[in-house]
Short mmCIF file of C-alpha atoms in Angstrom, two decimals:
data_model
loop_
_atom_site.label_atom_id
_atom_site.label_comp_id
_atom_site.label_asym_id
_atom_site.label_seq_id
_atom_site.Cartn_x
_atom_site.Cartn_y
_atom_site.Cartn_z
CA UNK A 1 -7.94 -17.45 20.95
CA UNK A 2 -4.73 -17.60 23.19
CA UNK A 3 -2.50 -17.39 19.85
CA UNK A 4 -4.87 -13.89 18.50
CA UNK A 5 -4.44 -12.46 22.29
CA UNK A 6 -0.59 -12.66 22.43
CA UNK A 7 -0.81 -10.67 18.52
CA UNK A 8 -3.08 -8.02 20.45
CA UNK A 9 -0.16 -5.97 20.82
CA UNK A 10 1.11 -5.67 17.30
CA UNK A 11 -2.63 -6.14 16.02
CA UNK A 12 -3.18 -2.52 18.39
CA UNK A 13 0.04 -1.14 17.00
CA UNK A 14 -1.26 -1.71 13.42
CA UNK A 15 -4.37 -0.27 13.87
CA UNK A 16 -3.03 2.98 15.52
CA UNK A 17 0.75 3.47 13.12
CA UNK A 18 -2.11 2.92 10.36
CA UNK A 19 -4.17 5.64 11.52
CA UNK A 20 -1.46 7.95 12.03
CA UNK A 21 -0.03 7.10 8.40
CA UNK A 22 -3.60 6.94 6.44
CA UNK A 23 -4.84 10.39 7.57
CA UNK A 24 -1.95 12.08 6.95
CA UNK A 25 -1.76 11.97 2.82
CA UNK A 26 -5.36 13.24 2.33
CA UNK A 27 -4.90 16.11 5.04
CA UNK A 28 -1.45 17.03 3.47
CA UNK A 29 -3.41 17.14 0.23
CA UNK A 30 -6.06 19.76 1.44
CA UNK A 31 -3.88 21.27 3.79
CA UNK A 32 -1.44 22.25 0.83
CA UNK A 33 -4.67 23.48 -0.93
CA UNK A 34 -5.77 25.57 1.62
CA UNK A 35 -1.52 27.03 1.70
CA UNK A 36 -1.83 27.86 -1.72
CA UNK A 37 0.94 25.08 -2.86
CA UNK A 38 0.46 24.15 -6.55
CA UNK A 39 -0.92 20.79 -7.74
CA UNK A 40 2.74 19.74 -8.36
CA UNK A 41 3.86 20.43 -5.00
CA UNK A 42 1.66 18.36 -3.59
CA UNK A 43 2.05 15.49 -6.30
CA UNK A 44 5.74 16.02 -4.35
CA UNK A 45 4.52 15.21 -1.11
CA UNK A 46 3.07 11.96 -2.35
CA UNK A 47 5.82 11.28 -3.99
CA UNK A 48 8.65 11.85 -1.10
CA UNK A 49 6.52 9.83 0.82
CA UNK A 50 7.03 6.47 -1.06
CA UNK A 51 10.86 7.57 -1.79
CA UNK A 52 11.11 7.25 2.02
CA UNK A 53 8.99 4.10 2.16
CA UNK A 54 11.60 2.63 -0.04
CA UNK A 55 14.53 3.53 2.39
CA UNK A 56 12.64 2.44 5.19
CA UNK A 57 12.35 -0.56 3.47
CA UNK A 58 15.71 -1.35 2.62
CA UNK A 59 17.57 0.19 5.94
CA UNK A 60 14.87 -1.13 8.61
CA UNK A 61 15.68 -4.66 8.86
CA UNK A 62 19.74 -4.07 9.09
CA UNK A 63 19.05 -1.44 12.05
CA UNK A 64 16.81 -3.91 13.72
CA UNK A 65 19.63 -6.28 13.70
CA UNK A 66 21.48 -3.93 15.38
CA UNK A 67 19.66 -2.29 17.98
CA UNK A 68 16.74 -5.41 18.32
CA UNK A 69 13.19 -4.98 17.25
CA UNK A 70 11.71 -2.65 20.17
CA UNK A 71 14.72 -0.09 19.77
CA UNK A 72 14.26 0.35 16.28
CA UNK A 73 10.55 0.39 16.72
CA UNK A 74 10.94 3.39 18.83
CA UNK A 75 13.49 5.00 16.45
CA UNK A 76 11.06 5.22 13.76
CA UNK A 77 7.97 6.33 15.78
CA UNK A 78 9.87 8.73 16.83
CA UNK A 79 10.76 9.71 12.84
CA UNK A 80 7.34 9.81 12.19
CA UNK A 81 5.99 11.57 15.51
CA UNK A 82 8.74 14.57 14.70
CA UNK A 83 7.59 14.37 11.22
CA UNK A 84 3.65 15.21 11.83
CA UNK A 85 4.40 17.83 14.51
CA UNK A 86 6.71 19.55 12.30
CA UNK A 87 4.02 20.65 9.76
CA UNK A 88 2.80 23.68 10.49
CA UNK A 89 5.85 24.69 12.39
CA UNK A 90 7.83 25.63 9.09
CA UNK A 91 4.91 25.53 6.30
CA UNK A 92 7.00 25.65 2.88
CA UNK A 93 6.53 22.47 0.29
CA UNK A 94 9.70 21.41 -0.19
CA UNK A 95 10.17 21.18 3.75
CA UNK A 96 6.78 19.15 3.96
CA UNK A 97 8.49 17.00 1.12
CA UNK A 98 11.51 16.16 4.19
CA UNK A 99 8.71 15.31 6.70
CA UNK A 100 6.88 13.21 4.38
CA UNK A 101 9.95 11.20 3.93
CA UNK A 102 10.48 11.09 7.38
CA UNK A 103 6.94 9.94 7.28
CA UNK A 104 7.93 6.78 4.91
CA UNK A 105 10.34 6.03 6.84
CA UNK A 106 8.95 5.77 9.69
CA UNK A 107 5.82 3.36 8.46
CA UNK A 108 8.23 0.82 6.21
CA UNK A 109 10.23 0.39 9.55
CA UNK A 110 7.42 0.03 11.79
CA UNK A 111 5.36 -2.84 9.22
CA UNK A 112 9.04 -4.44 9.32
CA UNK A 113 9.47 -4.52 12.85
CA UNK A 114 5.91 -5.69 13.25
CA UNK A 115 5.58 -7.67 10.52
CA UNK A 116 9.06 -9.47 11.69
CA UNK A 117 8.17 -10.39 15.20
CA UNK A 118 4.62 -11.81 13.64
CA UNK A 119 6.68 -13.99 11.66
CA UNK A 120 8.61 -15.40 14.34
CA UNK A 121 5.55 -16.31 16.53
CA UNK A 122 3.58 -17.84 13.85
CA UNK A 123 3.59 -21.71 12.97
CA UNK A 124 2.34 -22.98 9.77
CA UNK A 125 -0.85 -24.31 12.51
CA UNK A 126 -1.62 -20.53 13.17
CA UNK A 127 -0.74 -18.68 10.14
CA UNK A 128 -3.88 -18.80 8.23
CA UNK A 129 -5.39 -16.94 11.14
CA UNK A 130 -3.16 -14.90 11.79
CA UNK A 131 -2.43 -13.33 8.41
CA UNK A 132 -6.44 -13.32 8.38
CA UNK A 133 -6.33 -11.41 11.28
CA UNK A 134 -3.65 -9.09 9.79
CA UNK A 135 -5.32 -8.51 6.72
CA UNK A 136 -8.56 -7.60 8.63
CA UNK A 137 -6.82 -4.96 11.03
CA UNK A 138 -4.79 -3.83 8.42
CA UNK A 139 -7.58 -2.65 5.78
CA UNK A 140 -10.20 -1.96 8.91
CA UNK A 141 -7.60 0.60 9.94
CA UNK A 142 -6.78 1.84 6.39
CA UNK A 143 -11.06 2.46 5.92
CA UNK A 144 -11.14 4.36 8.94
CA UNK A 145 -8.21 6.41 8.17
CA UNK A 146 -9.93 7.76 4.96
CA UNK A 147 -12.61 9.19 7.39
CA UNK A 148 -10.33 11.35 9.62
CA UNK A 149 -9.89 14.16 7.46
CA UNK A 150 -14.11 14.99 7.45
CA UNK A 151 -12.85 15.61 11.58
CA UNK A 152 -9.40 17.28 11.11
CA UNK A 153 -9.06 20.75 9.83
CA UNK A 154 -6.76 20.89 6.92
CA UNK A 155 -3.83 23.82 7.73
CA UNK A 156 -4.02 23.23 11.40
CA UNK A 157 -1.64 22.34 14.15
CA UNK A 158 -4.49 20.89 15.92
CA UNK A 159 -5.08 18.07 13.26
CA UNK A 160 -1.15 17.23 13.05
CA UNK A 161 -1.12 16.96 16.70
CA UNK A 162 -3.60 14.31 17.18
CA UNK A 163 -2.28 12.20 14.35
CA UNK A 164 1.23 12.73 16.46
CA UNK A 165 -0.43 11.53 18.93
CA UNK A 166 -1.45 8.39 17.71
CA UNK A 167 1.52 7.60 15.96
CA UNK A 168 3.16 8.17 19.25
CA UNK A 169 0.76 5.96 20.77
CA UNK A 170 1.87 3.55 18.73
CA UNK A 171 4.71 2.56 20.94
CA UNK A 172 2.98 1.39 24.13
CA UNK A 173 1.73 -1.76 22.92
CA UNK A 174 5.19 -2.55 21.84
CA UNK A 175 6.86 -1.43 24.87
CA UNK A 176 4.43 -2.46 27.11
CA UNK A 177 4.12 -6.05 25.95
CA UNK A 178 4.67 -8.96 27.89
CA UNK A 179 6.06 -11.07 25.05
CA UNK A 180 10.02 -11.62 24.72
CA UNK A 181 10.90 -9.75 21.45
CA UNK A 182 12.23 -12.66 18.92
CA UNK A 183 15.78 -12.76 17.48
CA UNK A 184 16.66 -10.87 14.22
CA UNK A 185 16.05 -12.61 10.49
CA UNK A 186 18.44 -12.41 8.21
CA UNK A 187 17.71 -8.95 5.62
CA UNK A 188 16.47 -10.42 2.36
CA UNK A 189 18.92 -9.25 -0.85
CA UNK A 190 17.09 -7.31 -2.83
CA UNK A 191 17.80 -8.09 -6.43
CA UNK A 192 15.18 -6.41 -8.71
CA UNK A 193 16.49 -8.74 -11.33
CA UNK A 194 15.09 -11.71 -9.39
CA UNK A 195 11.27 -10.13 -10.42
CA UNK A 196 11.84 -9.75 -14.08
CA UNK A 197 13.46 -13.54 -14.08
CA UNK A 198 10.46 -15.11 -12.39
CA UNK A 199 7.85 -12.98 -14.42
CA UNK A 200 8.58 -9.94 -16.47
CA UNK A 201 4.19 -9.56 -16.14
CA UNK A 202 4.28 -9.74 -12.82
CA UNK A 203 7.16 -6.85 -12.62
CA UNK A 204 5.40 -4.93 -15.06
CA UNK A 205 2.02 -5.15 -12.73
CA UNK A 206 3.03 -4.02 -9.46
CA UNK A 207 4.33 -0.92 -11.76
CA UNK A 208 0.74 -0.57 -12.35
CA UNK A 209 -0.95 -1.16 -9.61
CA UNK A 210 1.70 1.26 -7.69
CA UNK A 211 0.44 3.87 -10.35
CA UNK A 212 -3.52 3.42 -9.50
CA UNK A 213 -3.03 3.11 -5.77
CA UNK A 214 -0.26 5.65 -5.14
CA UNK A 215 -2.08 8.26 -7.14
CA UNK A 216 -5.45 7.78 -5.95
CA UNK A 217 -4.45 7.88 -2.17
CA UNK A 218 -1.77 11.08 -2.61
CA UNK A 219 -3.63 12.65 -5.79
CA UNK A 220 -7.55 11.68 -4.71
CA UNK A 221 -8.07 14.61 -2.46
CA UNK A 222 -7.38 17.06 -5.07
CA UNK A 223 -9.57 15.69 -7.88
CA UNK A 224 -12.33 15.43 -5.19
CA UNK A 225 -11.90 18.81 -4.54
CA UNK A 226 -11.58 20.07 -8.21
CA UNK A 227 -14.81 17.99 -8.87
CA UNK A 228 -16.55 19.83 -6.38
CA UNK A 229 -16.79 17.59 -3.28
CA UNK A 230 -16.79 18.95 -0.18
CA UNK A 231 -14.44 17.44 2.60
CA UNK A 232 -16.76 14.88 3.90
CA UNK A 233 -17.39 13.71 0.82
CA UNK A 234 -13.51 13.31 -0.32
CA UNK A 235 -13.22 11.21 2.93
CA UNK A 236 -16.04 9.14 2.01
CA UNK A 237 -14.64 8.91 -1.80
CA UNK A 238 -11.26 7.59 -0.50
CA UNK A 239 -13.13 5.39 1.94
CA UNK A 240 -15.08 3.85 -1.24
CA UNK A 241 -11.70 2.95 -3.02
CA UNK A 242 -10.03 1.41 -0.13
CA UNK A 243 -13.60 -0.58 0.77
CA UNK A 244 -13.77 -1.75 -3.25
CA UNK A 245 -10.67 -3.44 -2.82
CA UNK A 246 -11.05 -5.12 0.70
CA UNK A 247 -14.27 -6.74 -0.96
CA UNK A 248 -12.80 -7.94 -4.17
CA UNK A 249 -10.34 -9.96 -2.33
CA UNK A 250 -11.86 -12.97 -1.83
CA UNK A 251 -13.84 -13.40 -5.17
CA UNK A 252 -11.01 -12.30 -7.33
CA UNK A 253 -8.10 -14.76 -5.31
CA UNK A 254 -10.95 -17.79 -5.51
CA UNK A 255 -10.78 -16.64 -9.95
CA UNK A 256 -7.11 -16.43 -9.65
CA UNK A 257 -6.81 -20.27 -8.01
CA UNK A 258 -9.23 -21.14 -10.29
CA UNK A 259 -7.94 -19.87 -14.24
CA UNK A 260 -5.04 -18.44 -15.04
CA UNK A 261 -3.94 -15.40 -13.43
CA UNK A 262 -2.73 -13.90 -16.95
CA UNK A 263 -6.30 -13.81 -17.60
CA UNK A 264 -7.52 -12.38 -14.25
CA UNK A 265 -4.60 -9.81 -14.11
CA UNK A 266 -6.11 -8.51 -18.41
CA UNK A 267 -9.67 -8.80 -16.90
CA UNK A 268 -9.12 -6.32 -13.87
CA UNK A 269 -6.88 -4.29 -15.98
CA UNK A 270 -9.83 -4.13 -18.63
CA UNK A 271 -12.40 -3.35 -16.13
CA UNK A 272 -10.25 -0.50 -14.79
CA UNK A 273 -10.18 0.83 -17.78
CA UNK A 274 -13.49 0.86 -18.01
CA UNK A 275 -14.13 2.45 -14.37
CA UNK A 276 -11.03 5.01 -15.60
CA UNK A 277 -12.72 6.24 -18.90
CA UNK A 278 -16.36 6.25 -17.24
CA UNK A 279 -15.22 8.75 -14.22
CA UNK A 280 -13.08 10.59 -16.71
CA UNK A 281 -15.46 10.90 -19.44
CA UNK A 282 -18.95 11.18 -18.14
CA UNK A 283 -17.84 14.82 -16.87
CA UNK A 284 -20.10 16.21 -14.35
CA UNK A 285 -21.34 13.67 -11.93
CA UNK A 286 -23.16 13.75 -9.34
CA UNK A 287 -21.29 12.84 -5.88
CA UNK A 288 -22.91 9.72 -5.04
CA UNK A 289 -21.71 8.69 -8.65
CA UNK A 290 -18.03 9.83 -8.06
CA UNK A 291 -18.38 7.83 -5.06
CA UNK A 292 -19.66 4.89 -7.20
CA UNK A 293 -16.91 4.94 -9.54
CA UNK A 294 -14.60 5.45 -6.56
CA UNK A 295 -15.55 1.93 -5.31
CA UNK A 296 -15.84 -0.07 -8.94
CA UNK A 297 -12.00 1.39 -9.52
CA UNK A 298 -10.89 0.50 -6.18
CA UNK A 299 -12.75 -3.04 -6.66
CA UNK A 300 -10.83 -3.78 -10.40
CA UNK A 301 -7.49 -1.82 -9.25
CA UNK A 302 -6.68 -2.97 -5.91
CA UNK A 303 -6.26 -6.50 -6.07
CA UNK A 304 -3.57 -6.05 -9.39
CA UNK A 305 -1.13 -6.04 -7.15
CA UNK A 306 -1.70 -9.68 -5.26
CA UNK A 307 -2.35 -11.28 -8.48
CA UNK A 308 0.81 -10.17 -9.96
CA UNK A 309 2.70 -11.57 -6.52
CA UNK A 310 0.79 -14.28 -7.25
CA UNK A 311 1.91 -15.06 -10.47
CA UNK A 312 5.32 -14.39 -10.13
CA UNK A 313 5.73 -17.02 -6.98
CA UNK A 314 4.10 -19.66 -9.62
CA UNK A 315 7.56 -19.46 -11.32
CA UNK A 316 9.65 -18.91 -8.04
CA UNK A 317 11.36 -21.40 -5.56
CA UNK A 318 10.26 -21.78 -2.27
CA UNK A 319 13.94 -20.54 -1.39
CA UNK A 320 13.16 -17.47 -3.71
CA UNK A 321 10.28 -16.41 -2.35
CA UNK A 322 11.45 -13.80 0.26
CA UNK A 323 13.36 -11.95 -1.96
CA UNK A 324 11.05 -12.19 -4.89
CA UNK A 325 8.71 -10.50 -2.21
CA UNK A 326 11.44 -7.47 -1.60
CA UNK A 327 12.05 -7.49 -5.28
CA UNK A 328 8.71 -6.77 -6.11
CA UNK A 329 8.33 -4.70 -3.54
CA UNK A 330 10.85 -2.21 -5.12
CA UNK A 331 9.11 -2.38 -8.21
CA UNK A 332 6.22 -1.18 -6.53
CA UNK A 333 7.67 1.87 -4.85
CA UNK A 334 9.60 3.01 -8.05
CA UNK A 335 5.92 3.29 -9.37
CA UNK A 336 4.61 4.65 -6.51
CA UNK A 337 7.21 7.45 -6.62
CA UNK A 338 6.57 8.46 -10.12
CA UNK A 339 2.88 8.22 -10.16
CA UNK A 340 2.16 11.22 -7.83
CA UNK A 341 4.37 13.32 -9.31
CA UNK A 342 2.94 12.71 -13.08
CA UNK A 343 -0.60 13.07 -11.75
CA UNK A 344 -0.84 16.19 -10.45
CA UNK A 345 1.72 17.52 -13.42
CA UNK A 346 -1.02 16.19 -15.69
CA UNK A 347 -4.41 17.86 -13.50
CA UNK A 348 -2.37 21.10 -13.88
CA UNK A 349 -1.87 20.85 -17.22
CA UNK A 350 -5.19 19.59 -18.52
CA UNK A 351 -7.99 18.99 -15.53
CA UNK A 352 -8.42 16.68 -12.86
CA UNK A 353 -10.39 14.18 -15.71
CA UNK A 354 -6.38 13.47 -16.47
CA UNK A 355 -5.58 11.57 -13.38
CA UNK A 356 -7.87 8.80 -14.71
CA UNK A 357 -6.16 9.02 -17.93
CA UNK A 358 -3.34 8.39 -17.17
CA UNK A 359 -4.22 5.62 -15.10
CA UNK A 360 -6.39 3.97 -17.60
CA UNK A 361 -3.29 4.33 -20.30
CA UNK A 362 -1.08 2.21 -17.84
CA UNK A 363 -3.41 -0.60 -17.61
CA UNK A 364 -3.94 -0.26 -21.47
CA UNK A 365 -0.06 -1.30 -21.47
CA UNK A 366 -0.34 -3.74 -18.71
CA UNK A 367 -3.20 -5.14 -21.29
CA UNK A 368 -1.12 -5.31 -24.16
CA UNK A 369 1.79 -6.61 -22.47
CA UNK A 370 0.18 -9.32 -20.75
CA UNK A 371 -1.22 -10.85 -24.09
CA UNK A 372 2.28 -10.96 -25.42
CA UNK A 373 3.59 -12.65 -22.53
CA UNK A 374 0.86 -15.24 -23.06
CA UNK A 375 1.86 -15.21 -26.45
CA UNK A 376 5.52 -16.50 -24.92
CA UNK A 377 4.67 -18.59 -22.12
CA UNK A 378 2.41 -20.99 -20.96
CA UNK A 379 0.69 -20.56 -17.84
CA UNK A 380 2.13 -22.46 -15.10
CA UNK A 381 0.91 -25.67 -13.27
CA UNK A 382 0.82 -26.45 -10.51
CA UNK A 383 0.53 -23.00 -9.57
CA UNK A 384 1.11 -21.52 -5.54
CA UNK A 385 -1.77 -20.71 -3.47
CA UNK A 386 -3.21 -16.85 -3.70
CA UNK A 387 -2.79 -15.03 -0.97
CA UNK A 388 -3.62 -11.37 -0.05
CA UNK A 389 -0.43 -9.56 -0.13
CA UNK A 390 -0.17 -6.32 1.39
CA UNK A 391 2.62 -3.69 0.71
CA UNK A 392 3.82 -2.82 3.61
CA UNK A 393 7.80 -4.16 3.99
CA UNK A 394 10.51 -6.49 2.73
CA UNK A 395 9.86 -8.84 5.34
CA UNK A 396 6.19 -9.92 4.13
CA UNK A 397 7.91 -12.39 2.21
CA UNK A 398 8.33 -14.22 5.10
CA UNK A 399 4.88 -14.22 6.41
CA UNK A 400 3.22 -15.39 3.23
CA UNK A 401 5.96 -17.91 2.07
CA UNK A 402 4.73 -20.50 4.20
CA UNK A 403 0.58 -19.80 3.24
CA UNK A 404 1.75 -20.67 -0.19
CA UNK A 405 4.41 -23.12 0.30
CA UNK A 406 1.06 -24.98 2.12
CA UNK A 407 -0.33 -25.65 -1.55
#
């Protein structure tokens, strides 16, 4: 209890920088809607958002060695703060696509500032809880961000204000904490290479997995809305996708402990597929059957990407491990940056039934490739312990090394 009250302040930080971050890509996506921005230019926004994600990522952890972890905290609150109030002062796409990266930015520095001075309070004792506790926060927050646009009025200064407000917020349980901030880690290299050397699958799944999550959090609001939902309901269809995959944690990481995670990885691929053609196919359903699929493709896609981390740390050293994290990590956001972009070219072009296309046809790969990798290798034994990895920063590696070092 002690250990979980001294996290209360990052835990609180979390919760609101999450809140802030998670309400902001549906209400960009209605509020360029309601702007009359075409589908592409919001695919943009999406996809600026994960382009600064990925700087974040790489620059955070060098400025927090220089300016320690509560400075730099501030610094990129302050990014994204400027970032949501900006929005309806100059309302043109390409200058949403700046904010949005400002927007990136500002959440891959924050998750590695937090995420950095959670690893240095942890001991291998405490971690299990604590990442427990993380997890929970983390996807509690994410559900309830879903909800906020059926509140906030899409194309109004109003709703960008109060999300300013609590990613301002943000910063008093960081600057306001007792707790002496912890020295600086070391940056982790990032060598992409390192990925594709431990597991060429495991590369080629966070690809995919980027392309199903990226695309149904930046590109969701406008099928919704093509498909006839109202606004409530688009909040409770992203809610359904992000609750799918907080419940298919535990049963799918018991199945990947249990047989090999080739297998697992083609099974939720396979079943995705299957969730993919079903909403795309079946044409006019109702809402509480968009809502269905919703959850059954948030169920099979989510966990893809813990699986393939997974994997690939069955073929790493426990030296490795951090930057295998950051390596897959920039697999991830290359996907992530391409997906929105190709999703909302493709509703434009041919309906929204094409976003699930397109998703389905890169699991069919990740299908194909993953039987001829098995065709190649053997599965590995003994193999690392699964755990729930979320993408949030470069310096996750460090959090989760030790949970699977413990096996």
């Amino acid at each position: 209890m002690r250990m979980m009250i001294s996290f209360a302040a990052l835990f609180l930080s979390v919760i609101l920088m999450q809140l802030a971050s998670g309400g902001l890509g549906p209400l960009d996506a209605l509020s360029g809607l309601a702007l009359d921005f075409t589908t592409a230019q919001i695919g943009l926004l999406g996809s600026a958002h994960f382009f600064g994600f990925f700087i974040g990522c790489w620059g955070a952890p060098r400025l927090m060695g220089s300016v320690g972890h509560s400075r730099a905290f501030a610094a990129f609150t302050a990014a994204g703060t400027l970032s949501l109030i900006s929005h309806m002062l100059v309302v043109d796409p390409w200058a949403w696509a700046i904010m949005r990266m400002a927007m990136g930015l500002c959440i891959a520095g924050c998750y590695t500032v937090l995420e950095a001075w959670l690893q240095a309070k942890v001991t291998n004792a405490t971690r299990g809880r604590a990442m427990g506790t993380y997890r929970l926060v983390d996807m509690g927050a994410s559900l309830i961000a879903q909800m906020l646009i059926s509140v906030l009025e899409p194309a109004s200064y109003v709703s960008y204000n109060l999300l300013a407000m609590l990613c301002c917020a943000a910063l008093l349980p960081i600057t306001l904490t007792r707790a002496q901030q912890p020295e600086t880690p070391s940056a982790p290299r990032l060598r992409p290479g390192l990925a594709i050397a431990c597991s060429p699958l495991a590369a080629a799944g966070v690809v995919v997995a980027a392309l199903s999550s990226a695309t149904f959090r930046m590109i969701g609001p406008l099928y919704g809305q093509q498909v006839g939902l109202a606004t409530t309901q688009i909040a409770w269809f992203l809610a359904a996708f992000v609750l799918g995959g907080a419940l298919a944690q535990i049963p799918v990481g018991w199945l990947a402990d249990k047989y090999d995670r080739r297998h697992v990885l083609i099974w939720l691929s396979v079943a995705a597929i299957i969730s993919c053609a079903v909403t795309a196919w079946l044409g006019a359903l109702s809402a509480e059957g968009v809502l269905l699929t919703a959850f059954f493709f948030g169920l099979t896609s989510f966990p893809i990407y813990s699986v393939s981390v997974a994997h690939a740390n069955d073929f790493a050293t426990s030296d490795q491990r951090v930057e295998l994290s950051a390596a897959l990590m920039f697999f991830y956001a290359l996907g992530a940056i391409a997906a929105p972009l190709m999703a909302s070219g493709l509703i434009e072009a041919y309906g929204p039934s094409a976003m699930f296309v397109m998703i389905a046809a890169g699991h069919v790969l990740l299908v194909i490739f993953g039987l001829v990798r098995m065709r190649m290798r053997p599965g590995q034994a003994p193999r690392t312990r699964y755990v729930w990895s979320p993408r949030t920063s470069f310096v996750i590696g460090r959090l989760t090394k030790g949970s699977r070092d413990a096996k």
